[in-house]
Every structure is written in C-alpha cells, then in structure tokens.
Coordinates of C-alpha atoms in Angstrom, one line a residue:
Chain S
X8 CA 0.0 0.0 0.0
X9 CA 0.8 3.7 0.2
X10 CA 3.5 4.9 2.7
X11 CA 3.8 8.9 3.4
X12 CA 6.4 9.7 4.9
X13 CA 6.3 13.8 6.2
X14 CA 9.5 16.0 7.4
X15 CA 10.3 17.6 9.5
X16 CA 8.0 16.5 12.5
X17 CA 8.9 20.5 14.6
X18 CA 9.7 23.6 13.0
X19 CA 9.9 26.6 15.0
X20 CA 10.1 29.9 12.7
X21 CA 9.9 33.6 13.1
X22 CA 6.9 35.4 12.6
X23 CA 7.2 36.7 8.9
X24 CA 9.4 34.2 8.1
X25 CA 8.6 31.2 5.4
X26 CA 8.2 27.9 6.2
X27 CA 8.4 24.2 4.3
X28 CA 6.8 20.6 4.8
X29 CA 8.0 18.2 2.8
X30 CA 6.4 14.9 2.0
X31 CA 7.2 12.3 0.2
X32 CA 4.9 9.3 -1.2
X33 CA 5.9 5.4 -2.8
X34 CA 2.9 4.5 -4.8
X35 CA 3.5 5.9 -8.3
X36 CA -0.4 5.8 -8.5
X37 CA -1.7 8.2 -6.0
X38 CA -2.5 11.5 -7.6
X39 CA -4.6 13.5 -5.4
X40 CA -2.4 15.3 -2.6
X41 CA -4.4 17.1 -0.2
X42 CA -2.8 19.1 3.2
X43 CA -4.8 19.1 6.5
X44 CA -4.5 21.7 9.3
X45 CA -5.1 20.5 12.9
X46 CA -5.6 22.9 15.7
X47 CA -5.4 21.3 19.2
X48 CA -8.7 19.7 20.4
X49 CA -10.3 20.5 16.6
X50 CA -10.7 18.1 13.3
X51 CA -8.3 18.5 10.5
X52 CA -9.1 21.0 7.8
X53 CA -8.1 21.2 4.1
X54 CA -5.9 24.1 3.7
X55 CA -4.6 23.1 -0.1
X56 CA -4.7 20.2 -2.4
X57 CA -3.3 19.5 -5.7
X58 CA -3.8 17.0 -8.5
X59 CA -1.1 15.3 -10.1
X60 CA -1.7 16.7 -13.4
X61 CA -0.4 20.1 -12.0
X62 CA 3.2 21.1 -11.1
X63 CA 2.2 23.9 -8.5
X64 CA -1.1 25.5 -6.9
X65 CA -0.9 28.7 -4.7
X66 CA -3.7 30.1 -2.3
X67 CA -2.7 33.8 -0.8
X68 CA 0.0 32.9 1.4
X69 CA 0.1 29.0 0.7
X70 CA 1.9 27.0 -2.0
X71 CA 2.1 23.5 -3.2
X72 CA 4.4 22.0 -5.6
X73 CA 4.3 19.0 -7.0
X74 CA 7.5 16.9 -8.2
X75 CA 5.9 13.5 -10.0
X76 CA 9.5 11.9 -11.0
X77 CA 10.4 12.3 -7.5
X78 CA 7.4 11.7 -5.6
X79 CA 7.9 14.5 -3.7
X80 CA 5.4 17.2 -2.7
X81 CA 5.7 20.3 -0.4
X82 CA 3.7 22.9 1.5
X83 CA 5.0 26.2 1.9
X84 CA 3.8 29.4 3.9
X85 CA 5.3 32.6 3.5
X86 CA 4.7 35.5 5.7
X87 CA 4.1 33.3 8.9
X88 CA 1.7 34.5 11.6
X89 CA 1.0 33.4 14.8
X90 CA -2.1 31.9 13.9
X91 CA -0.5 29.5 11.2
X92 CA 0.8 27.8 14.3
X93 CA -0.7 24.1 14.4
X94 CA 0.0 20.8 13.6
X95 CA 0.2 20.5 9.3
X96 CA -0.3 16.9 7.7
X97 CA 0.2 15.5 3.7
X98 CA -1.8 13.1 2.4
X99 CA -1.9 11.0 -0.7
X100 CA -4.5 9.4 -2.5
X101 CA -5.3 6.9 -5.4
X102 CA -8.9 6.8 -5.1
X103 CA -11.2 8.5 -7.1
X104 CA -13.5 9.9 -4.5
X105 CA -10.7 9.8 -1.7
X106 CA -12.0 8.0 1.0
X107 CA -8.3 6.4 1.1
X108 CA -6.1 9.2 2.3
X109 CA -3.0 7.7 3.6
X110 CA -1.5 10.4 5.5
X111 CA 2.2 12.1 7.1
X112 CA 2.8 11.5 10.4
X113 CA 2.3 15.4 10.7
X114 CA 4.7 18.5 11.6
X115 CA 4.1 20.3 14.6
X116 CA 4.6 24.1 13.4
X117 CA 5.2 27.1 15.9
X118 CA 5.3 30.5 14.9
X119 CA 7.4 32.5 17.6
X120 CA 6.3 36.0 17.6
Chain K
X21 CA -26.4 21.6 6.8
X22 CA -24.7 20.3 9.7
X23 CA -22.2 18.7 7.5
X24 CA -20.4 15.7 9.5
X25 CA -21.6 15.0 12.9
X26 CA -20.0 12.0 15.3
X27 CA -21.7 10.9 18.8
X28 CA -20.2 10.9 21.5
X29 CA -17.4 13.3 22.0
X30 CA -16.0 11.2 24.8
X31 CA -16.5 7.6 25.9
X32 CA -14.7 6.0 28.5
X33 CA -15.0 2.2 28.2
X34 CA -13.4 -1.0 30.1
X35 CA -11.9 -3.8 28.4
X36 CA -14.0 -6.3 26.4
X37 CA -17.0 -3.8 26.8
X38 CA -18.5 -3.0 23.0
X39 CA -19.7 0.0 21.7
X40 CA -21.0 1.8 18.2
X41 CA -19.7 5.3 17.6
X42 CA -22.3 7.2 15.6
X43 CA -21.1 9.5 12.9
X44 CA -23.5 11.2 10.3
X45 CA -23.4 13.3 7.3
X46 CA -26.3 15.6 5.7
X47 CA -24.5 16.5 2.3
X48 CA -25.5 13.7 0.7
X49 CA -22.0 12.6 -0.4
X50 CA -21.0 9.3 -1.5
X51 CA -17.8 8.3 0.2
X52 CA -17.7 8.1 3.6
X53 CA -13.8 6.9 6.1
X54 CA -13.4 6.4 9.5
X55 CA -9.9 7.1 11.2
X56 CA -8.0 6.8 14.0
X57 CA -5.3 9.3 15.1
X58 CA -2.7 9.1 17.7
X59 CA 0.2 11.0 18.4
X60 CA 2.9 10.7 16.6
X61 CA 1.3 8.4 13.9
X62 CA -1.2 11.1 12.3
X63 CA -4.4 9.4 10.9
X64 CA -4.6 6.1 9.8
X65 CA -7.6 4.8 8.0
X66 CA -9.8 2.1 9.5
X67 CA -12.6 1.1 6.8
X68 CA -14.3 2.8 4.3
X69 CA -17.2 3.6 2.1
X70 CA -18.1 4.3 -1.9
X71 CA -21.9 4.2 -1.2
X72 CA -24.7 2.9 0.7
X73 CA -24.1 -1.0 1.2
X74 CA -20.7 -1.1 0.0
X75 CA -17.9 -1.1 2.8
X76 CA -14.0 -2.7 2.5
X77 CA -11.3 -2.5 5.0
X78 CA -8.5 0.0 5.6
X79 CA -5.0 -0.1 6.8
X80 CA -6.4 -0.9 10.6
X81 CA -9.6 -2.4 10.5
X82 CA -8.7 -5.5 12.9
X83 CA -11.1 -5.1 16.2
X84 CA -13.7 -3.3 14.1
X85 CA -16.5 -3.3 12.1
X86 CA -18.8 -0.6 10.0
X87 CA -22.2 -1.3 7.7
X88 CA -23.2 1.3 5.7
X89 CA -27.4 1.1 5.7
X90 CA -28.3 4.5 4.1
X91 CA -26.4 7.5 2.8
X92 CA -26.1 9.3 5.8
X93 CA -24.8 7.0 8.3
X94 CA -22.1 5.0 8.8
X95 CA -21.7 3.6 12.3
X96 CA -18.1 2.2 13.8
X97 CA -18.7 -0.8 16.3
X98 CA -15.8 -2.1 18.2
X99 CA -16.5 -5.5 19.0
X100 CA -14.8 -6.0 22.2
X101 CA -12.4 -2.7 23.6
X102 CA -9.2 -2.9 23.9
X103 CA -6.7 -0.6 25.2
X104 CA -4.6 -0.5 22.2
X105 CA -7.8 1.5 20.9
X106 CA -8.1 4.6 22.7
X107 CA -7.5 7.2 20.3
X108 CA -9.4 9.7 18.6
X109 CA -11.4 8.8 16.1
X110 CA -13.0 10.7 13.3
X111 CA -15.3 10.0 10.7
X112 CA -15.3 12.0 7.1
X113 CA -17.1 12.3 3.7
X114 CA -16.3 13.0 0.5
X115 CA -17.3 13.5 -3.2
X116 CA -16.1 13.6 -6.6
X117 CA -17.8 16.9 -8.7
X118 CA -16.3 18.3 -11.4
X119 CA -12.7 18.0 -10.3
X120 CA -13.2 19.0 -6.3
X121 CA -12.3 16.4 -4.0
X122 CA -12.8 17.7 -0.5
X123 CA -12.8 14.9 2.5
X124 CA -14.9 17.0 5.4
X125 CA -14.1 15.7 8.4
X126 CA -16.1 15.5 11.4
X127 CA -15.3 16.8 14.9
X128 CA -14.1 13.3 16.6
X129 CA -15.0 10.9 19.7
X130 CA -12.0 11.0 21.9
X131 CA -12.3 7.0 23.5
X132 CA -10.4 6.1 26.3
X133 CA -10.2 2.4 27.0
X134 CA -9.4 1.5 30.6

C-alpha cells in the first residue's frame, strides 16, 4: 500500500518568516495530494490540495508544488503569523472519490512572535 | 447543513465492553472513512465507504467493524475494547464533482479504554 512519509516532525520559525513541509509518497499511482491543518482539540481542515496533473497550486499565502518523478510534494507558507501555528499533515490518495487518504505522520509548526 | 456530525465526544470504556460510535453526514455525499489518530502516527484509515451497502477495510480495521445502511450513516462498532484502541477517532465524507475532492471531516469521539 501507500507509505507517506512527512518531514520535519517540529519547525519553529519567526513570525514573517517562510516555512516548508516536505512529504514524500511510494505509490506511483496516487495522484490527489491534499494538506490538513489541525488545531489542538479540533478536526483536520483542508488548507490546499493538488492533483497530479499540475506542477504547483498557490492560495494567498500558501503554495504546493508537486514533483511526480520524484514523488515529492511540499507545502509552503510565507509571511508566517501566529495563527498558522498548528499541527500541518500531507496526504496522498489513489482513489477517485478519496476516501483512502493515507496520511504524514504530521509537523508540529510554531510561529514564535 | 450540519455537515459531518460524530456521537459521543468522549467515551470511556473498560476492556471487552463493546460500543458503536455514531457519525452522520447531511451532504449527501458518496464516500464516507473512519480514522483513527494518535500521536505521533497522524491518521490512519480504518474502513471505508463508496456508497450505501458497500464497505472494504483499511490499513487498521482489525477489532472493528462498519455497515453502511443508508447514505447518511455509517456507524463504527468495536466489537470488544481494547486498550490499544483509545484514540481519537473521526469519521469524514467526501465527493467527486467536477474536479473537487474535499474529504470534510467531522469533529471526533476521543475513547479512552481502561
């Protein structure tokens, strides 16, 4: 089956400051890759996805980019606030209405002010 | 709509008690998951759904089972508690429309097993 593995697990950056997630995925198939935000004590939220038909996908201050040959993908925030502070997982997909998200093991992100 | 909704939020249960943990959706979507998360391990899928009377297994389904009766609900038993199962467990849905994908998850039952 799919493995995901997600890096780093902590990342402490400055407020203003960019940050990266990087994931990585085995199955050659998957081609849905979806990112979750998860405050504490609430459910995970969709923050960005992208489709593996696409190379990069940007929301505001958010960015995904894609890398197929590698089976690599990466989240990236620029302009950190406090509030981005939370707990950021990847997820990969094959299915066609993805109710198979294998997911990262998740990076715990804190923005120091 | 009140989009995914899961009953109880907490539930303390002893070993070999059983137990169904309710989760419901009002969007009428097709695919429905249940997951488990821990810490450290992020979520990791338990069974699954692609409509009403179909259900297959997951990376973790040992200890527990799901039917899927109607749209709208698709209930988690666990058969006999263990504590290797306390965890928080949520249930999501999903569709496939033109291109969007969403999963919607739903706020979680946090089950301690004692």
């Amino acid at each position: 089956g799919e493995n995901v593995e997600q890096h780093p697990s902590t990342l402490s950056v400055q407020e203003g400051d960019s940050a990266v997630i990087k994931c990585t995925y085995s199955d050659s198939a998957s081609n849905y890759f979806p990112w979750y935000k998860q405050e504490l004590g609430k459910r995970p939220q969709l923050i960005i996805d992208i489709r593996s038909n696409v190379g990069e996908k940007k929301d505001q201050r958010i960015a995904v980019t894609l890398n197929k040959t590698a089976k690599h993908f990466s989240l990236h925030i620029t302009e950190t606030q406090p509030e981005d502070s939370a707990v950021y997982f990847c997820a990969a997909s094959i299915s066609f209405g993805n109710e198979k998200l294998t997911f990262g093991t998740g990076t715990r992100l804190t923005i120091i002010p | 709509n009140a989009g995914v909704t899961q009953t109880p939020k907490f539930q303390v249960l002893k070993t070999g008690q059983s137990m169904t943990l309710q989760c419901a959706q009002d969007m009428n979507h097709e695919y429905m998951s249940w997951y488990r998360q821990d810490p450290g391990m992020g979520l990791r899928l338990i069974h699954y759904s692609v409509g009403a009377g179909i259900t297959d297994q997951g990376e973790v389904p040992n200890g527990y089972n799901v039917s899927r009766s109607t749209t709208e609900d698709f209930p988690l038993r666990l058969l006999s508690a263990a504590p290797s199962q306390t965890s928080v467990y949520f249930c999501a849905s999903s569709y496939s429309e033109r291109g969007a994908y969403e999963q919607y998850f739903g706020p979680g039952t946090r089950l301690t097993v004692t």
